[in-house]
Short mmCIF file of C-alpha atoms in Angstrom, two decimals:
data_model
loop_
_atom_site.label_atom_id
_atom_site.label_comp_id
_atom_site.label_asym_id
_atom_site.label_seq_id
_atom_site.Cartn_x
_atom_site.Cartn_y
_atom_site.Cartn_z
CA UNK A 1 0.00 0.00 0.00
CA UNK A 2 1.36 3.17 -1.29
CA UNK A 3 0.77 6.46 1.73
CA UNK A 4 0.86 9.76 -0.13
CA UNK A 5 -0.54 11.82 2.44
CA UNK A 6 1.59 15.09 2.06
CA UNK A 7 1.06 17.83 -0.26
CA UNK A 8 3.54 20.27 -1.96
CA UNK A 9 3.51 23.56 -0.40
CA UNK A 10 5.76 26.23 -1.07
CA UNK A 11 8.78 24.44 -2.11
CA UNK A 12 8.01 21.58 0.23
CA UNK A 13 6.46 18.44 1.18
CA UNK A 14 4.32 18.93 4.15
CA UNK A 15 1.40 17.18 6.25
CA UNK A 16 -2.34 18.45 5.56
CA UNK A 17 -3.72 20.33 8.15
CA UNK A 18 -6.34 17.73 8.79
CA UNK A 19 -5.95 13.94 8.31
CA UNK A 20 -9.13 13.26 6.00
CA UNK A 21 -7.69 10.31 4.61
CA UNK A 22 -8.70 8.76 0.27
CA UNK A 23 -8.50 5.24 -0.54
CA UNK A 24 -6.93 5.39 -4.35
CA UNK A 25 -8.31 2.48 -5.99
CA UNK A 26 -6.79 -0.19 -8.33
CA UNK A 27 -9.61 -0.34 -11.00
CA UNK A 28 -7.71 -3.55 -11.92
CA UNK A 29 -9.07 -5.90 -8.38
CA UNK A 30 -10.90 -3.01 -6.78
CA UNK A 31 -8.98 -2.87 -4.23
CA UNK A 32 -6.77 0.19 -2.36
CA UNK A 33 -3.82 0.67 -3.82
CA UNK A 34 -2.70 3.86 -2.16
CA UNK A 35 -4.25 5.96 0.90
CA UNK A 36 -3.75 10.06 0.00
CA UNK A 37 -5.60 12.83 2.56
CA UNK A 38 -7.92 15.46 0.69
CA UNK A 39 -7.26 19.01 1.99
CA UNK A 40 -9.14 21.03 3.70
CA UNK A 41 -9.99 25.21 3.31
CA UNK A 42 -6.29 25.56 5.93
CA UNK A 43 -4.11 23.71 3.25
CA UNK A 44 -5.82 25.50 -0.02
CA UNK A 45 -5.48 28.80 1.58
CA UNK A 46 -1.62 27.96 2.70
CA UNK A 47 -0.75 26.87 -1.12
CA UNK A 48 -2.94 29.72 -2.55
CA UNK A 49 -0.66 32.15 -0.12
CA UNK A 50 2.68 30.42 -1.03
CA UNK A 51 1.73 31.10 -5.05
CA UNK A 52 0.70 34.75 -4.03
CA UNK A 53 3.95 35.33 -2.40
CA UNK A 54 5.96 33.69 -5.17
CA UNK A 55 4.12 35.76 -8.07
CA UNK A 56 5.61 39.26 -7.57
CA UNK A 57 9.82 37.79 -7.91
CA UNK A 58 8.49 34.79 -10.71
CA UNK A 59 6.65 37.67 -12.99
CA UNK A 60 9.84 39.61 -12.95
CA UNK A 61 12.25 36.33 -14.24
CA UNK A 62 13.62 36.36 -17.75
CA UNK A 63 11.54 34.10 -20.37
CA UNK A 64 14.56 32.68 -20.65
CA UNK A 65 15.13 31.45 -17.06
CA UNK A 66 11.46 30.15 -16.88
CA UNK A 67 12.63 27.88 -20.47
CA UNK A 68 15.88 26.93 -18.97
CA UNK A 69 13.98 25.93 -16.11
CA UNK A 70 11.28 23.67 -18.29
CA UNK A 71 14.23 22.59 -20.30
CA UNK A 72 16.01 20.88 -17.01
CA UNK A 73 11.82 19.34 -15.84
CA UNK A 74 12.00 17.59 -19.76
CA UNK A 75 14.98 16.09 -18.65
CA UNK A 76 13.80 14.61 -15.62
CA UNK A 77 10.53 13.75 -16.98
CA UNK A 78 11.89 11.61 -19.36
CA UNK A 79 14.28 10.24 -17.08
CA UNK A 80 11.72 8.96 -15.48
CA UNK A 81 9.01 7.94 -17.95
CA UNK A 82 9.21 4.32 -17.08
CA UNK A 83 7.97 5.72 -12.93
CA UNK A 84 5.46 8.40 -14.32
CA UNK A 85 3.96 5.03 -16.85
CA UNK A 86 3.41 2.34 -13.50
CA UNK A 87 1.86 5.21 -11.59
CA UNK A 88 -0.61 5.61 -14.27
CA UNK A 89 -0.93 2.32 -14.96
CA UNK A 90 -1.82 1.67 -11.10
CA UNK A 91 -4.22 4.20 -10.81
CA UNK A 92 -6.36 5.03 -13.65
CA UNK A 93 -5.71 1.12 -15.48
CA UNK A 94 -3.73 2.28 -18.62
CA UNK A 95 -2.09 -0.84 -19.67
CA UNK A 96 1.60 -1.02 -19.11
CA UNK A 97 2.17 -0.82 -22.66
CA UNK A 98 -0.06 2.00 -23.35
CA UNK A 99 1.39 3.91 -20.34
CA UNK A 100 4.81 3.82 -21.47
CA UNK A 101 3.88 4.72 -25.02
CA UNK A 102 1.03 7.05 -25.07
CA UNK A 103 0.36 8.03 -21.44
CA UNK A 104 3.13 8.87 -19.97
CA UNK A 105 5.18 10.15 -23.35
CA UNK A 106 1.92 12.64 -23.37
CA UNK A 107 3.70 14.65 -20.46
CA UNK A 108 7.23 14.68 -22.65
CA UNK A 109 5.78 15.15 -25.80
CA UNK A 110 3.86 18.36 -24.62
CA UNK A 111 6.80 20.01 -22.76
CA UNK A 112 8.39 19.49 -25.68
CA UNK A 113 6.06 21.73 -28.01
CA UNK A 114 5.76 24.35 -25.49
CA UNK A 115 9.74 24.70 -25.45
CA UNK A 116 9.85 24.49 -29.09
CA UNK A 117 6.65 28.05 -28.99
CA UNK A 118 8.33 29.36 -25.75
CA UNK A 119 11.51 30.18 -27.65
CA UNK A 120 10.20 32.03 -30.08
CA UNK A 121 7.01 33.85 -28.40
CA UNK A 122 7.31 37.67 -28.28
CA UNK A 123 6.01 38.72 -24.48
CA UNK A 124 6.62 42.79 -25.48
CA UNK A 125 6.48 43.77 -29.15
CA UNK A 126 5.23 47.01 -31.10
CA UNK A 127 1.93 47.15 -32.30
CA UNK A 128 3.17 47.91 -35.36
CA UNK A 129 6.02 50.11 -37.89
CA UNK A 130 3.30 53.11 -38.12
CA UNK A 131 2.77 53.71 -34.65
CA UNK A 132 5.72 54.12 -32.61
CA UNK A 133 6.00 53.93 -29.06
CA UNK A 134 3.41 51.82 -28.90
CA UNK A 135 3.76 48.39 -27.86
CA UNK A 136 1.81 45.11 -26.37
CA UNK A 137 3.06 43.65 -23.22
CA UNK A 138 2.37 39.74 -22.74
CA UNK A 139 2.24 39.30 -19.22
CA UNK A 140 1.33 36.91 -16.82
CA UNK A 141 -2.16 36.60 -15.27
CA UNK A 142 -1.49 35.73 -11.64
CA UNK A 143 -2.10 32.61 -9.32
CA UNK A 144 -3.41 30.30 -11.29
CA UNK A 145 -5.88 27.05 -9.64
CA UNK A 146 -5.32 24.30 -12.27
CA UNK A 147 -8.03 21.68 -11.75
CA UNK A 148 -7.41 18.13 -14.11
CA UNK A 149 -8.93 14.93 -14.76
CA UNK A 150 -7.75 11.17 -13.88
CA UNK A 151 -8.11 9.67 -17.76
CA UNK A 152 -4.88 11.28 -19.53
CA UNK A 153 -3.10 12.34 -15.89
CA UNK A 154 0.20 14.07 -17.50
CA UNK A 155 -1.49 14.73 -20.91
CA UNK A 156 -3.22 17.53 -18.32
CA UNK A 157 -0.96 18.23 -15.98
CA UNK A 158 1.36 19.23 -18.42
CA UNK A 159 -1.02 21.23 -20.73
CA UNK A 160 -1.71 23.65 -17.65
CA UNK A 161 1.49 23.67 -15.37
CA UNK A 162 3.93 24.40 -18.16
CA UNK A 163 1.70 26.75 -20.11
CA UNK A 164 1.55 28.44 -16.72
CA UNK A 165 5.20 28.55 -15.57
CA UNK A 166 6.20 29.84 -19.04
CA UNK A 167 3.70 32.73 -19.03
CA UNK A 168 4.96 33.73 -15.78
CA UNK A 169 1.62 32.54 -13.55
CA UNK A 170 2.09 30.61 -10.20
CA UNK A 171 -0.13 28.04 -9.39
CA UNK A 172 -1.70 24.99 -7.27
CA UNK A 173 -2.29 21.93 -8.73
CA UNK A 174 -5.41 19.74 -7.61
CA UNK A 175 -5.35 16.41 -9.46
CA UNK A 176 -8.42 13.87 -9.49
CA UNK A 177 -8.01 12.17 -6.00
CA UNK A 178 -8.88 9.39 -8.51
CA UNK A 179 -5.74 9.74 -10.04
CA UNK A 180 -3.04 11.37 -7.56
CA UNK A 181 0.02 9.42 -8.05
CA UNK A 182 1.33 10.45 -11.22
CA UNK A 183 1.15 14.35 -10.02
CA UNK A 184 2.31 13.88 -6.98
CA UNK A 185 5.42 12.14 -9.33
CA UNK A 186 5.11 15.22 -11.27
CA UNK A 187 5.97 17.55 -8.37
CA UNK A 188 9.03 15.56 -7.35
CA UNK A 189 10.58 16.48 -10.83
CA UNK A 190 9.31 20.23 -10.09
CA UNK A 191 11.39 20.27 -7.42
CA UNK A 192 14.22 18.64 -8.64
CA UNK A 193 13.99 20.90 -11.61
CA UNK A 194 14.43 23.45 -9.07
CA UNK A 195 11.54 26.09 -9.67
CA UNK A 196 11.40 28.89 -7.03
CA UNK A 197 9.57 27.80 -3.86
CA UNK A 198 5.78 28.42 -3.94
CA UNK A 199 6.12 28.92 -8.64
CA UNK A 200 3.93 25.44 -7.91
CA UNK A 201 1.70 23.78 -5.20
CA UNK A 202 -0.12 20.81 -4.93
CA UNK A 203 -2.74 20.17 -2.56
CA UNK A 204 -4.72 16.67 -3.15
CA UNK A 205 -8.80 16.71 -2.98
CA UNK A 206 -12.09 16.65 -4.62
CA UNK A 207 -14.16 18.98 -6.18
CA UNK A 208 -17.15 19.42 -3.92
CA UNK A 209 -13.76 20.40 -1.40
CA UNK A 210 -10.55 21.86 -2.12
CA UNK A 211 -11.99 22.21 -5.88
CA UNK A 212 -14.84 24.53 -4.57
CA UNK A 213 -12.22 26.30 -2.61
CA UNK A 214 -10.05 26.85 -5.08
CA UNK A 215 -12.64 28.22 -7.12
CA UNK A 216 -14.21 30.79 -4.99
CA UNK A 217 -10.85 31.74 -3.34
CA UNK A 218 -10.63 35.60 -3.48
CA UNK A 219 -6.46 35.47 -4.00
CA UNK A 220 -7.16 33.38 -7.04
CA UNK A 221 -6.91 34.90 -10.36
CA UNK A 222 -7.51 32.11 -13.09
CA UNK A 223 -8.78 28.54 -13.06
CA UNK A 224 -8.21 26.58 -15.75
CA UNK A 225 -10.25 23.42 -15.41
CA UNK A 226 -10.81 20.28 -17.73
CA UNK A 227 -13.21 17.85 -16.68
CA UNK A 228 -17.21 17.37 -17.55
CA UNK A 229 -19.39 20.13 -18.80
CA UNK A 230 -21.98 19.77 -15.68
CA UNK A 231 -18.94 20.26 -13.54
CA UNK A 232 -17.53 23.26 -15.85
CA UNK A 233 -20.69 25.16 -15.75
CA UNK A 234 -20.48 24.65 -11.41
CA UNK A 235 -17.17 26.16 -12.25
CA UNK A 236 -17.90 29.15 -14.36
CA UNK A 237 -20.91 30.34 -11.54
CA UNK A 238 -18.79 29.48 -8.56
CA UNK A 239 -16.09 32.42 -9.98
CA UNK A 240 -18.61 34.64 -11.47
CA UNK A 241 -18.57 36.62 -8.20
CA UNK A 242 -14.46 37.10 -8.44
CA UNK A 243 -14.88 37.80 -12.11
CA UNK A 244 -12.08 35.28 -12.42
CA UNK A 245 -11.10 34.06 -15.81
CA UNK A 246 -11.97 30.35 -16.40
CA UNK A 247 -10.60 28.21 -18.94
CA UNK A 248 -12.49 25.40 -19.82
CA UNK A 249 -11.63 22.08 -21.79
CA UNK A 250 -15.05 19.41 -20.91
CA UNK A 251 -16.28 16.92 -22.49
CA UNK A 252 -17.13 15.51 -26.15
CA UNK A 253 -19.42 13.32 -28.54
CA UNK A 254 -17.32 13.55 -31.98
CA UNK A 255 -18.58 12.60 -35.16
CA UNK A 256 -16.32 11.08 -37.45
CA UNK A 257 -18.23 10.85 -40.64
CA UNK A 258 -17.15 8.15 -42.94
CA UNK A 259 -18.41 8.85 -46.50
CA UNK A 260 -18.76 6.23 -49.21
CA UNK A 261 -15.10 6.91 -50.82
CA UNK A 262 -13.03 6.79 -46.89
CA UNK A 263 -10.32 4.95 -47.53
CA UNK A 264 -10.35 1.05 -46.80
CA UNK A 265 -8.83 1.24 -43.13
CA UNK A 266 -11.51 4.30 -42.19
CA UNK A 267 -13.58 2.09 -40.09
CA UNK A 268 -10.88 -0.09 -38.33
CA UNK A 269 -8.91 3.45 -37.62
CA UNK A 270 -12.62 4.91 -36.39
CA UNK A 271 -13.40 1.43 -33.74
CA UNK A 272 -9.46 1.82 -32.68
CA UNK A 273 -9.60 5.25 -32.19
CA UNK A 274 -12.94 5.39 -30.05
CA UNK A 275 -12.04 1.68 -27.72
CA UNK A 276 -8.53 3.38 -26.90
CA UNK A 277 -7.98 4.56 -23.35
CA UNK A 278 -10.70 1.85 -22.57
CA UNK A 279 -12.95 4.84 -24.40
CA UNK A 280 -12.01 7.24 -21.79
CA UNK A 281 -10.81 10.12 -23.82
CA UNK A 282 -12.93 13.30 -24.42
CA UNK A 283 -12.01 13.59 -27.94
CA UNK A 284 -13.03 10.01 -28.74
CA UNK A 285 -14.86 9.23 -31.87
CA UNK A 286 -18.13 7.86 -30.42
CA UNK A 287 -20.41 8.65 -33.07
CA UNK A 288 -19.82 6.99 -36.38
CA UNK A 289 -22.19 8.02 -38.93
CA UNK A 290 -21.64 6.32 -42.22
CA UNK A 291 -22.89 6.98 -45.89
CA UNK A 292 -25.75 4.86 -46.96
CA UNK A 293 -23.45 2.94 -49.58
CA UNK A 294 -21.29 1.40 -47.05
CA UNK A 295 -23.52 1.19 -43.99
CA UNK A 296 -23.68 -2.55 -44.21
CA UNK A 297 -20.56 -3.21 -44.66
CA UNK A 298 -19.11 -0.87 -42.20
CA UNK A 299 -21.43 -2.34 -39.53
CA UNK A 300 -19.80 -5.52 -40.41
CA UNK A 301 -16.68 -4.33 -40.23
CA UNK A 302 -16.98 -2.44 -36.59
CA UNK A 303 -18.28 -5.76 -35.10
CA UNK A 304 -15.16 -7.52 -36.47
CA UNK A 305 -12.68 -5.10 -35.29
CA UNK A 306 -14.73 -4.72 -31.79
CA UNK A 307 -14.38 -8.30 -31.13
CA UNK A 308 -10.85 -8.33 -31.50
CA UNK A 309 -10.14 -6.14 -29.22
CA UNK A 310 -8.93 -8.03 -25.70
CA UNK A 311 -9.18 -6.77 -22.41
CA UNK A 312 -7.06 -8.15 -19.78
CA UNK A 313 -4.90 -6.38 -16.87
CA UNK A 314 -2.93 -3.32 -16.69
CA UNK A 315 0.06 -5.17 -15.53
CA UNK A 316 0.36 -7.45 -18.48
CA UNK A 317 1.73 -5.87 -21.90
CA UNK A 318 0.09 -5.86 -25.03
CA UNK A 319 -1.95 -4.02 -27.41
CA UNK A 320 -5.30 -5.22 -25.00
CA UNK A 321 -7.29 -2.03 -23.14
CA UNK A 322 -7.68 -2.43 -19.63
CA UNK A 323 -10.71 -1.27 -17.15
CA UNK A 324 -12.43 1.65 -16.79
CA UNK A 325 -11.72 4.00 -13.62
CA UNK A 326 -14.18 3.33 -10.90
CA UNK A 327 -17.06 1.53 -9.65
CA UNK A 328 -19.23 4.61 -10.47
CA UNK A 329 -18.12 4.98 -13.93
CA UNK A 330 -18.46 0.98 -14.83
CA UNK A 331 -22.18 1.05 -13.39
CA UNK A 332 -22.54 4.13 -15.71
CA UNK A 333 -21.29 2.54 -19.02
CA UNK A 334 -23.28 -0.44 -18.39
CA UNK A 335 -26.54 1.76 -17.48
CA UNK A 336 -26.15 3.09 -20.76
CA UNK A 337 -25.41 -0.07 -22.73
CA UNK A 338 -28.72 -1.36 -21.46
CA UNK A 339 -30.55 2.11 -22.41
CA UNK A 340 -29.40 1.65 -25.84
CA UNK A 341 -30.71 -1.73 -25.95
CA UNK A 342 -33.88 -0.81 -24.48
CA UNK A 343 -34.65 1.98 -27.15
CA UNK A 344 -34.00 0.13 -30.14
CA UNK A 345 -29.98 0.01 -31.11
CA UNK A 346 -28.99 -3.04 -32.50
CA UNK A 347 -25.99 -4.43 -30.43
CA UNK A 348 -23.36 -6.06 -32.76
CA UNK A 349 -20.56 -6.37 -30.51
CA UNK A 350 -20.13 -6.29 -26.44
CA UNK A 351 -22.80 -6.06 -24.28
CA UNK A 352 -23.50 -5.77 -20.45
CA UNK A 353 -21.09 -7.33 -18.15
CA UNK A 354 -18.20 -8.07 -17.79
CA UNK A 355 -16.00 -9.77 -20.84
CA UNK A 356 -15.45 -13.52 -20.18
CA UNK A 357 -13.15 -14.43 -17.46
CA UNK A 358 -12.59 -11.35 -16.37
CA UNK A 359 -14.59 -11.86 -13.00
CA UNK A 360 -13.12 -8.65 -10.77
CA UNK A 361 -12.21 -5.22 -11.88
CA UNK A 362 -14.23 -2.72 -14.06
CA UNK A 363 -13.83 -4.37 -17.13
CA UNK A 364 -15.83 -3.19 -19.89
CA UNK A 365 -16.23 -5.17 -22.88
CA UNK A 366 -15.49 -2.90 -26.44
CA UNK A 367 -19.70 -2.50 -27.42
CA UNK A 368 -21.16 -1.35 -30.79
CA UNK A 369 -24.50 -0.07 -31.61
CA UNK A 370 -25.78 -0.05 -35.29
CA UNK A 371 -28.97 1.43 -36.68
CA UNK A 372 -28.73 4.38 -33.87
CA UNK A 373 -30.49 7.68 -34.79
CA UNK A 374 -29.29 10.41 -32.70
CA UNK A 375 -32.33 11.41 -30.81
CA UNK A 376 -31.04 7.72 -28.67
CA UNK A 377 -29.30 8.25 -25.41
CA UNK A 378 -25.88 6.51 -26.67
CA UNK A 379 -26.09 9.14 -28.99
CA UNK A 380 -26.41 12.31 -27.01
CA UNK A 381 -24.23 11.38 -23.83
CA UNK A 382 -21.39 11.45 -23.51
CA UNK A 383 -20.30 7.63 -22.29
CA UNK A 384 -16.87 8.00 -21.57
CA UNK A 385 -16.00 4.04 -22.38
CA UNK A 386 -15.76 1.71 -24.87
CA UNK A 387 -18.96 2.35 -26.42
CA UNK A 388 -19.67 3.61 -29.93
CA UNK A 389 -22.86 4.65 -31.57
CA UNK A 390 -23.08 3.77 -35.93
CA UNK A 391 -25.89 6.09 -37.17
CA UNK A 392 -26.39 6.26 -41.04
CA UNK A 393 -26.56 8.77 -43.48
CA UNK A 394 -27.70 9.98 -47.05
CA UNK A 395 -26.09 13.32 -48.57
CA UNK A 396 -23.37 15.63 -47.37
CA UNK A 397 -25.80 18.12 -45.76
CA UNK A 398 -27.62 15.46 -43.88
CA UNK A 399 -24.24 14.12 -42.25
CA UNK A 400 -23.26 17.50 -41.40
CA UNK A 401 -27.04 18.18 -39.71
CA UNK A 402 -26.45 14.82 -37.57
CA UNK A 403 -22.92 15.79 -36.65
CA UNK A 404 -23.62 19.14 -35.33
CA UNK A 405 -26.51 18.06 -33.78
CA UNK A 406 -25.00 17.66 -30.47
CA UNK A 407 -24.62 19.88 -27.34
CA UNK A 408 -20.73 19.10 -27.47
CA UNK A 409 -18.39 20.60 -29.87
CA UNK A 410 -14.67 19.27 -29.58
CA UNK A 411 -13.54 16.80 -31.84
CA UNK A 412 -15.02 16.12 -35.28
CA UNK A 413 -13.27 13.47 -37.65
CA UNK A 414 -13.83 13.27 -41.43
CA UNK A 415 -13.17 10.21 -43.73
CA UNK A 416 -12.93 11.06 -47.63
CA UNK A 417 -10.89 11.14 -50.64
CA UNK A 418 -12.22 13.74 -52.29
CA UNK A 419 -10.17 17.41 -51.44
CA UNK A 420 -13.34 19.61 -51.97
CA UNK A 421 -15.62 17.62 -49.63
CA UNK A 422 -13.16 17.19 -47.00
CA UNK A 423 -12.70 21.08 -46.93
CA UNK A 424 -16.81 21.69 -47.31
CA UNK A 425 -17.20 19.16 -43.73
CA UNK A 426 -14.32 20.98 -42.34
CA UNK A 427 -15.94 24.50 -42.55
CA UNK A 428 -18.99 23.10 -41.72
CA UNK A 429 -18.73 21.12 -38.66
CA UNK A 430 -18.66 22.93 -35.22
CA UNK A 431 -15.99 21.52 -33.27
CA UNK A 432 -12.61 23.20 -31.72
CA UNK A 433 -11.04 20.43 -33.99
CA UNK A 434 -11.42 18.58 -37.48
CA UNK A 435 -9.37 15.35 -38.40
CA UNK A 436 -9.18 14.28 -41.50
CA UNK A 437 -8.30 10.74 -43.00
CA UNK A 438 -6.70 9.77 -39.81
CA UNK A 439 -3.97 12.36 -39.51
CA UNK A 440 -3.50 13.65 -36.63
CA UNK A 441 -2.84 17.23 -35.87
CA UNK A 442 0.47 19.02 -35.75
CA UNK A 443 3.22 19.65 -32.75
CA UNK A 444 2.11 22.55 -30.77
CA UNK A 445 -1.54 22.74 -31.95
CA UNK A 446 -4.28 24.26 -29.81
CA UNK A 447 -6.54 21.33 -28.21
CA UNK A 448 -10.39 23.15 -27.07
CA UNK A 449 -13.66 22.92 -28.27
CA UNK A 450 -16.45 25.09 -28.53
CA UNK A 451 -20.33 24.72 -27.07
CA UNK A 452 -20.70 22.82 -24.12
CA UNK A 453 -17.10 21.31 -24.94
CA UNK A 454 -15.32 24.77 -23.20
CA UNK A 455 -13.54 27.77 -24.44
CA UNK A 456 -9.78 26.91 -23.74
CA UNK A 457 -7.49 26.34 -25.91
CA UNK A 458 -4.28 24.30 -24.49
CA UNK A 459 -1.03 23.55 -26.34
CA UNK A 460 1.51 25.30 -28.05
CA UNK A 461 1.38 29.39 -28.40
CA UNK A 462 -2.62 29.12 -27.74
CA UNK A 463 -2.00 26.90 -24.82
CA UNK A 464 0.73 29.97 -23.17
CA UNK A 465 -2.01 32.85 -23.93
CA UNK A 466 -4.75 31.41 -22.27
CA UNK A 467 -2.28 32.32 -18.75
CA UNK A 468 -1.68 35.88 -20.20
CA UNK A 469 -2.93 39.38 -19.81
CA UNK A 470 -1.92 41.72 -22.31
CA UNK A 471 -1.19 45.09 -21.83
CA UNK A 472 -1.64 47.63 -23.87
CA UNK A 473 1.48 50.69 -23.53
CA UNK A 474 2.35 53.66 -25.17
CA UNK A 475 5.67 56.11 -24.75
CA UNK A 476 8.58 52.75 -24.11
CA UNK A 477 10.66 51.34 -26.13
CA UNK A 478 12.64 47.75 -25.95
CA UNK A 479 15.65 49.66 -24.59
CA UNK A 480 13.92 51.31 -21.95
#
């Protein structure tokens, strides 16, 4: 049993104020796999003080300090990938495999791009040739409450605490007690790094607590929060009355619209894409909606490539997906299974229950629907596991009515060969981001959505701006 019961507070590892001890729970055999203490309103307001304190000296550092600083965490971090991809692995049930590859190379991989855009971002420059004297000042917006999920731990982590410490923020860190090993992880290479004492805090806890506090606390200026939409709307009221700036990245329902000429592995890449992370990824492709030409044969081949898809523990390698989170989330996936059963979906693959011989643990087996319309449940929730939803379609303007029709707006996903079409859906769909033909997008692009998917935008130059204020100057000049 793992005891994590100290947060990081102003350069150090202390006790909570309180002992409200957290069971952290191996989704693998349900049982406790770590015990962590949530803080209470004394240890957020002692790492909200520490970041306050720390704010005035950090502002005033070079860029270039803050980047040398980043460039010495990267080194750590990867140092230590094979630590940071267990500690997933334990707590959220990332296969080993998976961990090492995807989950934790998602903390690297994103300190990476925002070294490659912190080198080269302009934090004073002149407004422009015509107007001199005039200039815009990037600067940071203060203490900073970063608030992030337990399904891609460092994929979040990273996105908020670098983007932060580059702009020239402080903050305090409060991962999902669901998830609290890998950050806690993540703060011992903070301070080994060696950023100034109180630049970052951690204090462990949940929302309805040290979230809540965080959120309302008056020394707070930003939160920056990804997590579901009924919790980001909570959010947004709770800091209404600080007029704090809130950055939101929630949840998702993407189309991926496979027309009649996708290419021959569109399907396969569309049932891979939505089962991976054990379908616990925001931007999954849930909703397949296929042309009319192929429908049959797509259906075919979804139930094919869904029941070749193993499941088995996180501890074993392999190309299998592992269990979903929690108790609560498992009894959710398989309420929802049922639902779409009960209103008419024709199950092809998967089910309710668990797969064979897996007896323990909150294993989900990989489920298909066909012949969904999206007025169906399965269609308008989001799921958040291995589910996904095959709805058909006729024309180009009827896939694009279906694929907008949704309250979410992150992730869309477009399979055709033909140039024109792909750049018509592209325009047309409403989502913070459109892939096409199974390319992903590039190093140092902005990850958001739009609608009830948030406002943020995280990653590369966007992901630095959403921690700055920009001031507007007139009368200075570089030298001065």
């Amino acid at each position: 049993m793992i005891e994590k019961r100290q947060f990081y507070i102003n350069g150090a590892w202390v006790n909570p104020a309180e002992t409200n001890d957290h069971n952290v729970i191996n989704p693998a055999n349900e049982e406790a796999c770590a015990v962590i203490s949530l803080g209470g309103q004394a240890d957020t307001d002692a790492a909200v003080t520490a970041a306050k304190a720390a704010f005035p000296a950090w502002m005033a550092t070079a860029p270039e300090e803050r980047i040398a600083l980043v460039e010495k965490l990267l080194e750590i971090y990867e140092a230590r990938n094979e630590d940071m991809a267990q500690a997933i692995s334990l707590e959220m049930g990332a296969p080993i495999s998976m961990s090492r590859q995807q989950q934790a190379t998602s903390g690297s991989y994103h300190i990476r791009a925002f070294l490659d855009e912190a080198r080269k971002y302009e934090f004073s420059h002149p407004i422009d040739s015509d107007t001199p004297g005039s200039w815009i000042m990037n600067e940071p917006i203060g203490v900073c409450a970063l608030i992030t999920p337990w399904n891609w731990p460092m994929n979040q982590v990273t996105l908020k605490v670098i983007g932060a410490a580059i702009a020239g923020c402080t903050m305090v860190l409060k991962p999902s007690e669901e998830s609290p090993l890998s950050s806690m992880l993540f703060a011992e290479m903070m301070h080994d790094a060696g950023f100034p004492a109180g630049v970052f805090n951690l204090v462990n806890g949940d929302g309805v607590g040290v979230g809540s506090q965080l959120t309302s606390h008056d020394d707070v200026d930003m939160i920056s929060f990804t997590g579901s939409s009924r919790a980001g709307k909570l959010i947004t009221k709770a800091a209404a009355d600080g007029l704090k700036r809130v950055s939101l990245e929630l949840g998702g329902k993407g189309a991926n619209v496979v027309f009649a000429d996708a290419d021959e592995k569109a399907v396969k890449r569309g049932v891979m894409h939505c089962m991976n992370n054990s379908g616990q990824s925001c931007n999954a492709p849930t909703r397949m909606l296929v042309q009319r030409e192929i429908y049959e044969q797509a259906v075919e081949t979804a139930a094919q490539v869904a029941a070749s898809i193993e499941v088995g523990a996180p501890s074993e390698e392999g190309r299998h997906i592992g269990p979903v989170v929690n108790e609560l989330q498992f009894n959710k996936i398989q309420d929802l299974i049922q639902q779409g059963i009960d209103e008419g979906a024709r199950l092809i693959a998967g089910g309710v229950g668990r797969p064979d011989g897996l007896n323990r643990g909150f294993y989900v087996k990989p489920t298909v629907f066909a012949d969904v319309n999206n007025d169906m449940t399965i269609a308008r929730e989001e799921i958040f596991g291995p589910v996904l939803s095959i709805i058909p379609f006729d024309t180009e303007e009827e896939g694009i009515a279906i694929a907008n029709d949704t309250p979410y707006g992150l992730t869309d996903y477009v399979q055709t060969q033909d140039p024109a079409r792909a750049n018509r859906m592209i325009r047309a769909l409403r989502a913070g981001m459109v892939e096409t033909n199974g390319q992903s997008r590039g190093n140092g692009a902005p990850f958001g959505g739009m609608k009830q998917s948030g406002n943020g935008r995280e990653g590369g130059k966007w992901g630095i701006e959403d921690f700055i204020e920009v001031k507007s100057v007139s009368g200075w000049s570089e030298a001065g």
